[in-house]
Coordinates of C-alpha atoms in Angstrom, one line a residue:
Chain A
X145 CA 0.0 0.0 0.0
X146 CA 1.6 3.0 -1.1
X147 CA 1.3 6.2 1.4
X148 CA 3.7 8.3 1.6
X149 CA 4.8 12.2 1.1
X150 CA 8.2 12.3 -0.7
X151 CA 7.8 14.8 -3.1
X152 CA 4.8 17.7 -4.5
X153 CA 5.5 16.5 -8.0
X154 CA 3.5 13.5 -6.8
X155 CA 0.0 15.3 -6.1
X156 CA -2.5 15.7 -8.4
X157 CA -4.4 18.9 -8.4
X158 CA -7.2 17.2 -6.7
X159 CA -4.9 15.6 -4.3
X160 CA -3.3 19.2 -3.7
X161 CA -6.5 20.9 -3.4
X162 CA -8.4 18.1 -1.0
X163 CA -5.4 19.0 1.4
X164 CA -5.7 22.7 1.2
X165 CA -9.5 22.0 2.0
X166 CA -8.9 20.1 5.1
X167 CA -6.3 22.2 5.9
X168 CA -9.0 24.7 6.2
X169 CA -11.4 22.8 8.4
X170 CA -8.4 22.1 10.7
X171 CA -7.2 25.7 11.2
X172 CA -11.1 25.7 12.6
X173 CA -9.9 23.9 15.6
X174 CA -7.2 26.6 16.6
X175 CA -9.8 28.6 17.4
X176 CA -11.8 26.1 19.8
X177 CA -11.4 25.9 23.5
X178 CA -10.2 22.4 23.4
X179 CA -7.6 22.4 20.4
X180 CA -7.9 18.7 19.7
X181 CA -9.6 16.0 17.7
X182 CA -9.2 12.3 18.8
X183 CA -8.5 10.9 15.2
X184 CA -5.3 9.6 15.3
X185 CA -5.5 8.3 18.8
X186 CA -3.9 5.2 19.5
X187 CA -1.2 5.9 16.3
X188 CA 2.6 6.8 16.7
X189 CA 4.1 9.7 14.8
X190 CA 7.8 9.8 14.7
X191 CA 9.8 13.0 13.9
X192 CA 13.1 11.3 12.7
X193 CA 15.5 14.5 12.4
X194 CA 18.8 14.0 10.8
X195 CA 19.3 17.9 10.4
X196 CA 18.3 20.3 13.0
X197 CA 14.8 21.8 12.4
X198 CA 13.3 22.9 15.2
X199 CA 10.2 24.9 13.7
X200 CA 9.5 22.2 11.4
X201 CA 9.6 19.5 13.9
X202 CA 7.6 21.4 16.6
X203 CA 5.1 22.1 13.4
X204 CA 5.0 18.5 13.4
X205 CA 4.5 17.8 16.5
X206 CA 2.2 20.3 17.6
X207 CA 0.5 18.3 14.3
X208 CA 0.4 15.2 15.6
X209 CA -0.7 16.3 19.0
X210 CA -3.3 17.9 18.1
X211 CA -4.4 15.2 16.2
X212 CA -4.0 12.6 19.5
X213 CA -1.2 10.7 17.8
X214 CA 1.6 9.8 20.2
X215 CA 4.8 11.6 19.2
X216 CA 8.6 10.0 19.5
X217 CA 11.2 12.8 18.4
X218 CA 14.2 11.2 17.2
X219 CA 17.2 13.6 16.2
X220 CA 20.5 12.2 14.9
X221 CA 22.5 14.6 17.8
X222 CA 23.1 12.7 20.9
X223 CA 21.4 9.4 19.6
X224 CA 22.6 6.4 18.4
X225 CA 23.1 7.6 14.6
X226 CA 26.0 10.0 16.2
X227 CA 27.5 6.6 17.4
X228 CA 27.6 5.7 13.5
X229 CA 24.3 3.4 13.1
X230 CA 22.6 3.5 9.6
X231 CA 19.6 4.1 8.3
X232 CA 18.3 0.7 7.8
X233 CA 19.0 0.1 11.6
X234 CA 17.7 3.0 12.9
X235 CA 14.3 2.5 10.5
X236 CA 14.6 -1.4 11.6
X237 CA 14.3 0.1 15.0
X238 CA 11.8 2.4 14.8
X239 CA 9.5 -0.4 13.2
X240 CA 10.1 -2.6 16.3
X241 CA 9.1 -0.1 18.1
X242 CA 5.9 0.2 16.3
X243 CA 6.1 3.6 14.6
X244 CA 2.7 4.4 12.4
X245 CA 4.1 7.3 10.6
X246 CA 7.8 8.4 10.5
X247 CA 8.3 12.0 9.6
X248 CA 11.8 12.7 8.5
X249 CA 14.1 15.2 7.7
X250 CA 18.1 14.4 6.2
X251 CA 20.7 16.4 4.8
X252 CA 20.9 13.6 1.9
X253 CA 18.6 14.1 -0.7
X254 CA 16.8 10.8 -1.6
X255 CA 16.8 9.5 1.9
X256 CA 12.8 9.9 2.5
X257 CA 12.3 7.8 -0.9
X258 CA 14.5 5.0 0.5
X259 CA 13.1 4.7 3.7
X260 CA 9.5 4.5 1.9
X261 CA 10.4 1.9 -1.0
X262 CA 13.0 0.1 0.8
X263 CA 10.8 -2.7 2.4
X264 CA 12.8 -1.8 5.8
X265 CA 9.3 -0.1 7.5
X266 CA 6.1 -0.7 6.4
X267 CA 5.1 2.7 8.2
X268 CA 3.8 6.2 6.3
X269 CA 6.8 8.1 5.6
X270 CA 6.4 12.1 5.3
X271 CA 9.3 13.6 3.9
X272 CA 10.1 17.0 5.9
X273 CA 12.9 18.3 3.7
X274 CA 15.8 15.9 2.3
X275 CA 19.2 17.7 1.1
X276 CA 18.1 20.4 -1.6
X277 CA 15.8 18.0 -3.3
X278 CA 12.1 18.5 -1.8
X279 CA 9.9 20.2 1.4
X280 CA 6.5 19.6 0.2
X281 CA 4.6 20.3 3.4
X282 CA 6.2 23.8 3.1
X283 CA 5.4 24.4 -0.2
X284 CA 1.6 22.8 0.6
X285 CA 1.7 25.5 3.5
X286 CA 2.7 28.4 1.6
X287 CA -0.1 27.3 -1.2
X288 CA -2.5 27.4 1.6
X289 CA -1.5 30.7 2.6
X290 CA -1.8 32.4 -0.7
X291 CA -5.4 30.9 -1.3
X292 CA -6.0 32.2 2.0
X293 CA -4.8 36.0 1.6
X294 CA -5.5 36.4 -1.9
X295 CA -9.1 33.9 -2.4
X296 CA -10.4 34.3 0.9
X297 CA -11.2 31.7 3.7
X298 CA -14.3 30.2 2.2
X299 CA -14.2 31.8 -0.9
X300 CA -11.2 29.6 -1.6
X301 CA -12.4 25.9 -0.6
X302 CA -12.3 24.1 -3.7
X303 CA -10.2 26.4 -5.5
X304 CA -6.4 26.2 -7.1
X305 CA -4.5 28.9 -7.6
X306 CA -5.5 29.6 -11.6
X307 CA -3.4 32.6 -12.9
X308 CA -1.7 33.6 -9.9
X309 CA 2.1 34.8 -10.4
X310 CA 3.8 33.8 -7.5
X311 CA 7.8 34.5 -7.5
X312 CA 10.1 32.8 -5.9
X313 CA 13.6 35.3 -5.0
X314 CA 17.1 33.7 -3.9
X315 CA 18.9 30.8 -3.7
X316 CA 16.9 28.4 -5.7
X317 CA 19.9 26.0 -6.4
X318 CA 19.7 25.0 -2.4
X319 CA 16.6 25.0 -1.9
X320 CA 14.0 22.3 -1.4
X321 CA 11.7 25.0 -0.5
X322 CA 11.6 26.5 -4.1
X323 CA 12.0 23.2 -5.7
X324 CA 8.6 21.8 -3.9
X325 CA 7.1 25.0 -4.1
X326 CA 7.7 25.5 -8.3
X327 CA 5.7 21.7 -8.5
X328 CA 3.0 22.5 -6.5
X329 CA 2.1 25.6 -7.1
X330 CA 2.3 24.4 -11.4
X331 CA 0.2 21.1 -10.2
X332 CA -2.5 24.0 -8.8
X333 CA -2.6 26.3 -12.1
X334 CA -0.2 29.0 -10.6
X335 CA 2.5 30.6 -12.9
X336 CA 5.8 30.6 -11.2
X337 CA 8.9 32.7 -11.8
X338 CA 12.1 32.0 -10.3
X339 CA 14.6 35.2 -9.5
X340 CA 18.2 34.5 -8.4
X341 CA 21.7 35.2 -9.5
X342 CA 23.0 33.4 -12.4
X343 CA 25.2 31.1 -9.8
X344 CA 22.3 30.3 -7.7
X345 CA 20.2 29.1 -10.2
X346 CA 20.1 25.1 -10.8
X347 CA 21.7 23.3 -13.8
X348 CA 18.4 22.2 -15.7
X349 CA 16.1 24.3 -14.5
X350 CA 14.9 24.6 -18.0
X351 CA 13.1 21.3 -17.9
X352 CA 11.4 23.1 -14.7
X353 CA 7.4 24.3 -15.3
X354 CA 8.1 28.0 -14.6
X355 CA 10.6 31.4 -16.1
X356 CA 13.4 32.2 -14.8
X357 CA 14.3 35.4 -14.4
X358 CA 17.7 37.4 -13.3
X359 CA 16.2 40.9 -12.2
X360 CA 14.0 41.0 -9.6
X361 CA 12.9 44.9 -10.5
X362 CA 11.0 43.8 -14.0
X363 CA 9.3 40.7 -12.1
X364 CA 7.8 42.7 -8.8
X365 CA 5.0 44.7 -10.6
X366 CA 3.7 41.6 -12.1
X367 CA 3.7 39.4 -8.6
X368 CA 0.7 38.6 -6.6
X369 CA 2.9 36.7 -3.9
X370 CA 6.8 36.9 -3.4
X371 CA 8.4 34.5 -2.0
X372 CA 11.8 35.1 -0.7
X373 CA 14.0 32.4 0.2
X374 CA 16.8 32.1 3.1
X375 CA 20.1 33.1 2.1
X376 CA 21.8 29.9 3.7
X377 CA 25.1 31.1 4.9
X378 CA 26.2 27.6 5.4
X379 CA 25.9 26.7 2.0
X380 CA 27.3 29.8 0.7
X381 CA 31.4 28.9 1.0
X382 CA 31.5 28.2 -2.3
X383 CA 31.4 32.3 -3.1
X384 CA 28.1 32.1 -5.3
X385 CA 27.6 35.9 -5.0
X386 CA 30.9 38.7 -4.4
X387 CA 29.6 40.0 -0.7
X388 CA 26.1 39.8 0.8
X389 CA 25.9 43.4 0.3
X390 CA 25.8 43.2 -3.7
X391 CA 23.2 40.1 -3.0
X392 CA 20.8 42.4 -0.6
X393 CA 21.0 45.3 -3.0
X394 CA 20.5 43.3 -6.3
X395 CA 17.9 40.4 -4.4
X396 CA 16.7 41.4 -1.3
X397 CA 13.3 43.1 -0.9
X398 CA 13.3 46.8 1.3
X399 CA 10.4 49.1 1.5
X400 CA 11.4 50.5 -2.0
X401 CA 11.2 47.5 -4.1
X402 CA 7.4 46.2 -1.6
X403 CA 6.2 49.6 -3.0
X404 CA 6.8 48.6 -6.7
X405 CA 4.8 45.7 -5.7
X406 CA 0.4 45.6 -6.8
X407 CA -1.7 46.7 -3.7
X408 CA -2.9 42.9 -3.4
X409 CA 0.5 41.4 -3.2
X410 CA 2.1 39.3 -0.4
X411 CA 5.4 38.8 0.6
X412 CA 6.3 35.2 2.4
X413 CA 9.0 33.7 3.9
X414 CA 9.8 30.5 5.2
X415 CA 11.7 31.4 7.8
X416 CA 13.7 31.7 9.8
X417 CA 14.8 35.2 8.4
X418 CA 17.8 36.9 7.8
X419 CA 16.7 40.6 8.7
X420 CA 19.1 42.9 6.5
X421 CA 20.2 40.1 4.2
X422 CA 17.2 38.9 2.3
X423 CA 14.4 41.0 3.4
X424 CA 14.5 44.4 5.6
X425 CA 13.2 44.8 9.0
X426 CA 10.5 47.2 7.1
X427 CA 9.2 44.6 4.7
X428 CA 9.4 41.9 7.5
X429 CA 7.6 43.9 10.0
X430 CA 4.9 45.2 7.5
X431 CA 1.6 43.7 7.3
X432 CA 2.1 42.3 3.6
X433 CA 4.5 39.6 4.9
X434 CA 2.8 36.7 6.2
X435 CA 6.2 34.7 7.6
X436 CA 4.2 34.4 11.2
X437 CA 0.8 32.9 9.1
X438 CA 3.0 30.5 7.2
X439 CA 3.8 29.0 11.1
X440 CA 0.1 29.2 11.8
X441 CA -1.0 27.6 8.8
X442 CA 2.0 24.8 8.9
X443 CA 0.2 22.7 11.6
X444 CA -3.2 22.9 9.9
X445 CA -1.2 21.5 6.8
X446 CA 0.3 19.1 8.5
X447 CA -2.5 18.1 10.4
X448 CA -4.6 17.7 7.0
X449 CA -1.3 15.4 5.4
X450 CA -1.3 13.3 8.5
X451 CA -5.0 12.5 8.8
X452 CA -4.7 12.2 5.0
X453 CA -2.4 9.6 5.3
X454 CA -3.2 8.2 8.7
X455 CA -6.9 8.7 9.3
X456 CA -8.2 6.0 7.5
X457 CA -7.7 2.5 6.0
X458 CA -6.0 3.8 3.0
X459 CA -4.7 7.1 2.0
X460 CA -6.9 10.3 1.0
X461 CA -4.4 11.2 -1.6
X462 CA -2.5 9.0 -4.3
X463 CA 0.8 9.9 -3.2
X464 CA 4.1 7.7 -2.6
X465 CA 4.6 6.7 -6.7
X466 CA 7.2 8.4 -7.4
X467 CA 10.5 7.8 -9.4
X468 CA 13.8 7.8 -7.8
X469 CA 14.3 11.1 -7.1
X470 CA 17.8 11.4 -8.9
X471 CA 16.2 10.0 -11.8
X472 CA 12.7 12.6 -11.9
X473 CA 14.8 15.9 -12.4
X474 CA 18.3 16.8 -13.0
X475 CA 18.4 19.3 -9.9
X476 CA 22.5 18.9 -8.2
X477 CA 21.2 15.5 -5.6
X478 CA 24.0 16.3 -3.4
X479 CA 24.7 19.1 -1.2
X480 CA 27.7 21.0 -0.6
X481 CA 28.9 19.8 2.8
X482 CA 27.9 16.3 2.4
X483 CA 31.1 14.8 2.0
X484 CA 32.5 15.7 5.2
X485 CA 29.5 14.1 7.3
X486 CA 29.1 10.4 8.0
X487 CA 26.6 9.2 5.5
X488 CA 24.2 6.3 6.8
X489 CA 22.1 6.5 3.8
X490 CA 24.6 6.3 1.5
X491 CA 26.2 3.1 3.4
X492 CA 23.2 1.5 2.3
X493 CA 22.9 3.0 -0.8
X494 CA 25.9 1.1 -1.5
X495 CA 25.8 -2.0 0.3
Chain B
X160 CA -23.5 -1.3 9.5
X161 CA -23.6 2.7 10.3
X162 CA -23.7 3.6 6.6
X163 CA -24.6 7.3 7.2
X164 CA -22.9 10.0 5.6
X165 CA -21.1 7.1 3.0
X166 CA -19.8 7.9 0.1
X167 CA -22.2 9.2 -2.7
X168 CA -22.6 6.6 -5.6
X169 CA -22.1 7.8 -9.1
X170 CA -25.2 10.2 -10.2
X171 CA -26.4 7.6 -12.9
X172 CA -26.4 5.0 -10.5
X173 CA -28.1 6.7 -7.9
X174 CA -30.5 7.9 -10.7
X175 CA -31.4 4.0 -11.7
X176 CA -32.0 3.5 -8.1
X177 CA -34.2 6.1 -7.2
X178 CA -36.7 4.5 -9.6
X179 CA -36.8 1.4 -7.7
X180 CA -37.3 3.3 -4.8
X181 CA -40.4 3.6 -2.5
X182 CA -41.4 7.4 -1.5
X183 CA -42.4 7.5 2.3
X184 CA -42.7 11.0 2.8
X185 CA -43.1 13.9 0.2
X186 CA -42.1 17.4 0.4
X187 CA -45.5 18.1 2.3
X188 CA -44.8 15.4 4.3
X189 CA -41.8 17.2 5.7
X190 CA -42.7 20.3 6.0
X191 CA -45.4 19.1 8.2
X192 CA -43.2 17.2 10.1
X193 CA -40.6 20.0 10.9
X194 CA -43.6 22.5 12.1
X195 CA -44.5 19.7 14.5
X196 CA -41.1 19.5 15.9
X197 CA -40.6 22.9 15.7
X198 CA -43.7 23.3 18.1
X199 CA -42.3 20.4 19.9
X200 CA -39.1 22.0 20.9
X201 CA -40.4 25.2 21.6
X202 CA -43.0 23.6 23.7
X203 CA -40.7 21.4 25.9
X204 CA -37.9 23.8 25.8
X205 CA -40.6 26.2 27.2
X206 CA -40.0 29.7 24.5
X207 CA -37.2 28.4 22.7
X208 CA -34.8 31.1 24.2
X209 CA -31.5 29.4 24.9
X210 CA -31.7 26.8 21.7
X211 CA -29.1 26.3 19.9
X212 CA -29.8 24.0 16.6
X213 CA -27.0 22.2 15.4
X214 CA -26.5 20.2 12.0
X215 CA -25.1 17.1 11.3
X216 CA -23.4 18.1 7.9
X217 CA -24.9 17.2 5.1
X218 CA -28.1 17.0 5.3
X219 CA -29.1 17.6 9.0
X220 CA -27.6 21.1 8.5
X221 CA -30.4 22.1 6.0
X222 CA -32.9 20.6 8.0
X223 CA -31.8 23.1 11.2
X224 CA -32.0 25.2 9.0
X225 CA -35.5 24.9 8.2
X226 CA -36.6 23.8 11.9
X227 CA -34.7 27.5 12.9
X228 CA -36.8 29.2 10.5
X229 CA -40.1 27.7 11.9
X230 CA -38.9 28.4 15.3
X231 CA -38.1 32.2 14.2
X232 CA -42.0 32.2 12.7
X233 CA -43.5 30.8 16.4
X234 CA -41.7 32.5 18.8
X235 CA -40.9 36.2 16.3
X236 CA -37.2 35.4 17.4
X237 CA -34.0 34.1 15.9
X238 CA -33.0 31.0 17.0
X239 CA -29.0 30.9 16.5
X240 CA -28.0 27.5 14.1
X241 CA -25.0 26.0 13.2
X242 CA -23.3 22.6 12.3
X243 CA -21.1 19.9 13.9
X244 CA -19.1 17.9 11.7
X245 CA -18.4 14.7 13.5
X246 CA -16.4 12.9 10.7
X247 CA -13.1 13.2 13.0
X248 CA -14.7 11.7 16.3
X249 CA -15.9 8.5 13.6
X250 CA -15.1 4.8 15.4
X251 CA -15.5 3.5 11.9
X252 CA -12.8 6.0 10.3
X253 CA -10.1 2.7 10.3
X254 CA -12.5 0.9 8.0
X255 CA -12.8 3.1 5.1
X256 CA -10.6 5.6 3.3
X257 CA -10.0 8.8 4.9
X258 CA -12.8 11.1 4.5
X259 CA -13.1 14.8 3.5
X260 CA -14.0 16.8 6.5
X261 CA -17.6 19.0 6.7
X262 CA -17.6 22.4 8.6
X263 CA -18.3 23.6 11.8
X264 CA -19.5 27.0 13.1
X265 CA -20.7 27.2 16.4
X266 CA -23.2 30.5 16.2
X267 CA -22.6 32.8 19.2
X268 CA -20.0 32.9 21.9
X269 CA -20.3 29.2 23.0
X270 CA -22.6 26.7 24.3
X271 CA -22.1 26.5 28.2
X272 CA -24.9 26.6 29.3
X273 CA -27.3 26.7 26.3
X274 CA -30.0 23.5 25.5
X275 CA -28.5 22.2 22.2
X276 CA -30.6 20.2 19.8
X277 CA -28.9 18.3 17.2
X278 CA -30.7 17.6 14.0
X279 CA -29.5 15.1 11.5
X280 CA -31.7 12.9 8.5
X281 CA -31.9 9.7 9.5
X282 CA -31.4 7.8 13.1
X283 CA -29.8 4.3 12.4
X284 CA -26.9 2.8 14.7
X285 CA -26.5 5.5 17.0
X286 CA -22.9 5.8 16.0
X287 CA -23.3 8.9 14.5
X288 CA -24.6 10.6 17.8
X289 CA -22.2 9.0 19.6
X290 CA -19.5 10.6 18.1
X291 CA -21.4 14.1 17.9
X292 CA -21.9 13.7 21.6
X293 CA -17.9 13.4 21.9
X294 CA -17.6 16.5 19.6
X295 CA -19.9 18.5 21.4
X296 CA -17.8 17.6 24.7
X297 CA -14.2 19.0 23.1
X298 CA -16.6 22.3 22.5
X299 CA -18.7 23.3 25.6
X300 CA -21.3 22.4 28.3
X301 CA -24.3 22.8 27.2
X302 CA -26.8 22.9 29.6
X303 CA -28.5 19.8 28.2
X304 CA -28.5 17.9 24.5
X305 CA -31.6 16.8 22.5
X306 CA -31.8 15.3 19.4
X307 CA -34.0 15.7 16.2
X308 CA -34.0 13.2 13.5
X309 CA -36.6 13.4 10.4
X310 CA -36.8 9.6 10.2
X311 CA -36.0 7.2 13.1
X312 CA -35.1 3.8 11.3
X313 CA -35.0 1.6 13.9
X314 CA -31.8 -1.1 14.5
X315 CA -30.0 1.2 17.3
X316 CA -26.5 -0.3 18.0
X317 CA -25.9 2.4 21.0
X318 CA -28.1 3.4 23.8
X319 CA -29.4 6.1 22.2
X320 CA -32.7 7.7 21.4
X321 CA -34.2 11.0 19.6
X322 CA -36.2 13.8 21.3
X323 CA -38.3 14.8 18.6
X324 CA -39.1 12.1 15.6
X325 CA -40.4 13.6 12.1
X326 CA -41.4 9.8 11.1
X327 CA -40.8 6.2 12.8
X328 CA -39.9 3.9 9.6
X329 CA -39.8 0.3 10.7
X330 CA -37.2 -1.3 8.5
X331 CA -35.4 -4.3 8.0
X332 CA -31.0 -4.4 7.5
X333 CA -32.1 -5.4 4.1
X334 CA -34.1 -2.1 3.4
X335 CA -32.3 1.9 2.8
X336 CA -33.5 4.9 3.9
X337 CA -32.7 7.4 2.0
X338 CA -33.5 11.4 1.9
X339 CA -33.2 13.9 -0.2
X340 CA -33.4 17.7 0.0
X341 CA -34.3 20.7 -2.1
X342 CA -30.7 22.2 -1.1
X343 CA -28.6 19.2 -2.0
X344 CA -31.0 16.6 -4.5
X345 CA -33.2 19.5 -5.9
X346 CA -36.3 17.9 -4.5
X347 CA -38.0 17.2 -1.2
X348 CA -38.5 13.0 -0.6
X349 CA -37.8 10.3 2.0
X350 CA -37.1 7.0 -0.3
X351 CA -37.0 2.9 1.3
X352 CA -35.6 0.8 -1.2
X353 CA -33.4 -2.3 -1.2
X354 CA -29.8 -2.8 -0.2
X355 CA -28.0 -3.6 -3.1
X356 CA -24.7 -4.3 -3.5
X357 CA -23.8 -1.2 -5.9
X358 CA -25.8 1.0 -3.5
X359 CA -23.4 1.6 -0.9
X360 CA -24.6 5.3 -0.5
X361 CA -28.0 4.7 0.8
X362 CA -28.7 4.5 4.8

């Protein structure tokens, strides 16, 4: 039985939009006096967290909670995978253990794919960001938000996103975010341009459904959402841009370049923000940039994929079919500091 | 066996099947029926004034609708309706695919303290109660719970039992009960037919 969440490409419009629906309904129970729904009661959820992610696993597990799943968080620091164990054993062990759904996060892309066609787990697997391949409850989360702010609440339920030019600014090559969020956001009828400095931008990124574009002045006045991605100083050794001053003036978005923006637009980030780099305390603080929503609407997301997943017999949504990631797009599979960490899942890869 | 709320057969199918299907009550019929419960509730609720009416989506929502509007035309005052999904508090949701969720809006404030009524279509198992009973508990205390079902079916599996019956319909397992509104199925009709085994979205 296939259930899984590995990557957005995998959602059907229908799929997409029956999540963004019950997404809706679940933001409902926020507002309640008792904040939780006994559906998954009785089921484990397991945050397995290779990288450190501490919004996206409390996202999770707020999730889960709310949903009256029992949560396990597993991160690799301090816990056996730090002693060298791979990621057969450690999913070997989390099956014993009885594990209904195993959220997890790694620094190699691929790794959510193998752990949900390996035969090692027979669990749901949701992938929460692997390498600089995919994040597709973020990019599900950031849909929702747009249908929120610009179709409405209700007006929205049953809607895509037909015609709405969403741009995504900054370091695409790195980033799952953007690649999840260019698949989804196609899947729901959005037109999607990608703005980034010629080094940034990923080898084959042709074969991608969206433009690409290399001046983020020409794209604002035609955006009805800008998304602006992380600079990721960790990633950035390899000098893809001369200083971080020439980046903010050329990419980032101040209270100049919001202005050049329609009346309508949003700006989003995923967080967590560089303040001065990527986006200026002005635009950050303004109430056009919905970065604190996004967190909001990230547990009802969540809570709509796991009781998607996990709520009934079999899946909601067709998801879990597909190819080897390596093999679906020609997007760099590896990530820059990769060869200087122990690698469980490749130890497997190659066994 | 609680088949209530199932998913919809395709419209051809459930087209074919009407014809073979018995009409119990017509739109007269219902009307009636909600202006006696309507007097009903008013009457044991003594004025109506802290009613809330809740509906079991689908159809039990229009039908609090309508009782809300009768109530408005007895006692000249608005009589504040909403609806209680109950899809997540299921104890059958293991058994079938996972299904998409309905709404709820709770009108006003809350419900301390209020006398809730709940109105769905049919009364079958009880299940469905059941698990609105749990949903109410995760959203108030009201000061007591009453239920109002067009048609009472028969074959309880829980002990449970309605306040305010449009129509007792003694049926067998073999026999559904199915009803259909002007809002949803563009016509007013309460149908018994026979279970078959394509018919999976008749109660």
């Amino acid at each position: 039985m296939k259930r899984h969440l590995i990557s957005a490409a995998d959602l059907t419009r229908d799929d997409a939009v029956l999540i963004l629906d019950t997404a809706e309904e679940m933001a409902r129970v926020a507002d309640r006096p008792i904040k939780k729904l006994p559906t998954l009661r009785g089921l484990t959820v397991v945050n397995l967290f290779f990288e450190d992610s501490t919004r996206t696993r409390i996202s999770f597990e707020a999730a889960a909670k709310r949903l009256s799943a029992d949560v396990i968080n597993f991160s690799a620091k301090g816990s056996s995978v730090s002693k060298g164990e791979s990621l057969k054993d450690t999913a070997l062990t989390l099956e014993a253990m009885g594990a209904d759904a195993v959220v997890i996060r790694h620094h190699a892309s691929g790794a959510p794919y193998r752990l949900a066609t390996s035969g090692w787990i027979d669990s749901a697997v949701v992938n929460a960001g692997d390498g600089t391949h995919e994040h597709p409850t973020q990019a599900l989360l950031d849909a929702f938000t747009i249908r929120r702010r610009l179709v409405g609440r209700d007006a929205g339920l049953g809607k895509d996103l037909d015609g709405r030019r969403v741009t995504i600014v900054g370091d695409v090559l790195h980033s799952r975010v953007a690649r999840s969020n260019v698949q989804l956001l196609h899947t729901l009828g959005a037109e999607v341009t990608v703005v980034a400095p010629p080094t940034l931008v990923p080898i084959g990124v042709g074969s991608w459904p969206c433009e690409v574009s290399y001046n983020l002045d020409e794209v604002l006045p035609k955006s009805d959402a800008v998304m602006m991605l992380r600079v990721q100083r960790e990633r950035m050794n390899a000098a893809f841009f001369p200083t971080e001053r020439e980046y903010s003036r050329r990419y980032g978005l101040d209270g100049d370049r919001m202005a050049k923006m329609p009346g309508h637009a949003i700006v989003m980030h995923p967080g967590p923000m560089n303040r001065g780099m990527e986006i200026t305390a002005q635009v950050a603080d303004s109430d056009r940039c919905t970065a604190v929503e996004q967190v909001a609407n990230g547990v009802s997301t969540r809570m709509a994929v796991l009781y998607l997943l996990l709520g009934g017999s079999e899946p909601a949504v067709a998801t879990g079919n597909a190819p080897a990631p390596a093999a679906s797009r020609p997007s760099p599979a590896t990530t820059p500091e990769r060869g200087a960490e122990r690698r469980p899942f490749d130890a497997e890869e190659s066994k | 066996m609680d088949a209530q709320n199932a998913a919809q057969t395709t419209t051809a199918q459930t087209a074919a099947h009407d014809r073979d299907m018995r009409p119990v009550l017509d739109a007269q019929d219902i009307a009636r029926v909600l202006t006696r419960i309507a007097h009903e509730i008013v009457e044991r609720a003594k004025g109506a004034d802290d009613v809330v009416l809740l509906g079991i989506p689908t159809r039990g929502v229009h039908l609090a609708r309508r009782l809300a509007a009768k109530l408005e035309e007895i006692t000249g005052t608005k009589i504040p309706v909403g609806s209680l999904d109950i899809t997540m508090y299921r104890d059958d949701l293991r058994m079938k695919p996972a299904r998409a969720i309905g709404r709820t809006e709770i009108p006003g404030d809350d419900l301390d303290g209020r006398l809730v009524v709940l109105v769905d279509d049919v009364l079958f198992s009880g299940r469905t109660i059941r698990a609105a009973l749990d949903a109410l508990g995760d959203l108030g205390r009201p000061r007591a719970v009453q239920l109002a079902v067009l048609v009472d079916r028969g074959h309880r599996e829980l002990p449970i039992r309605a306040d305010y019956v449009g129509k007792n319909l003694p049926t067998s397992l073999r026999e559904t009960v199915k009803v259909q509104l002007q809002e949803e199925d563009g016509r007013d009709a309460v149908l018994l037919g026979q279970r078959t085994p394509q018919a999976t979205g008749q109660q």
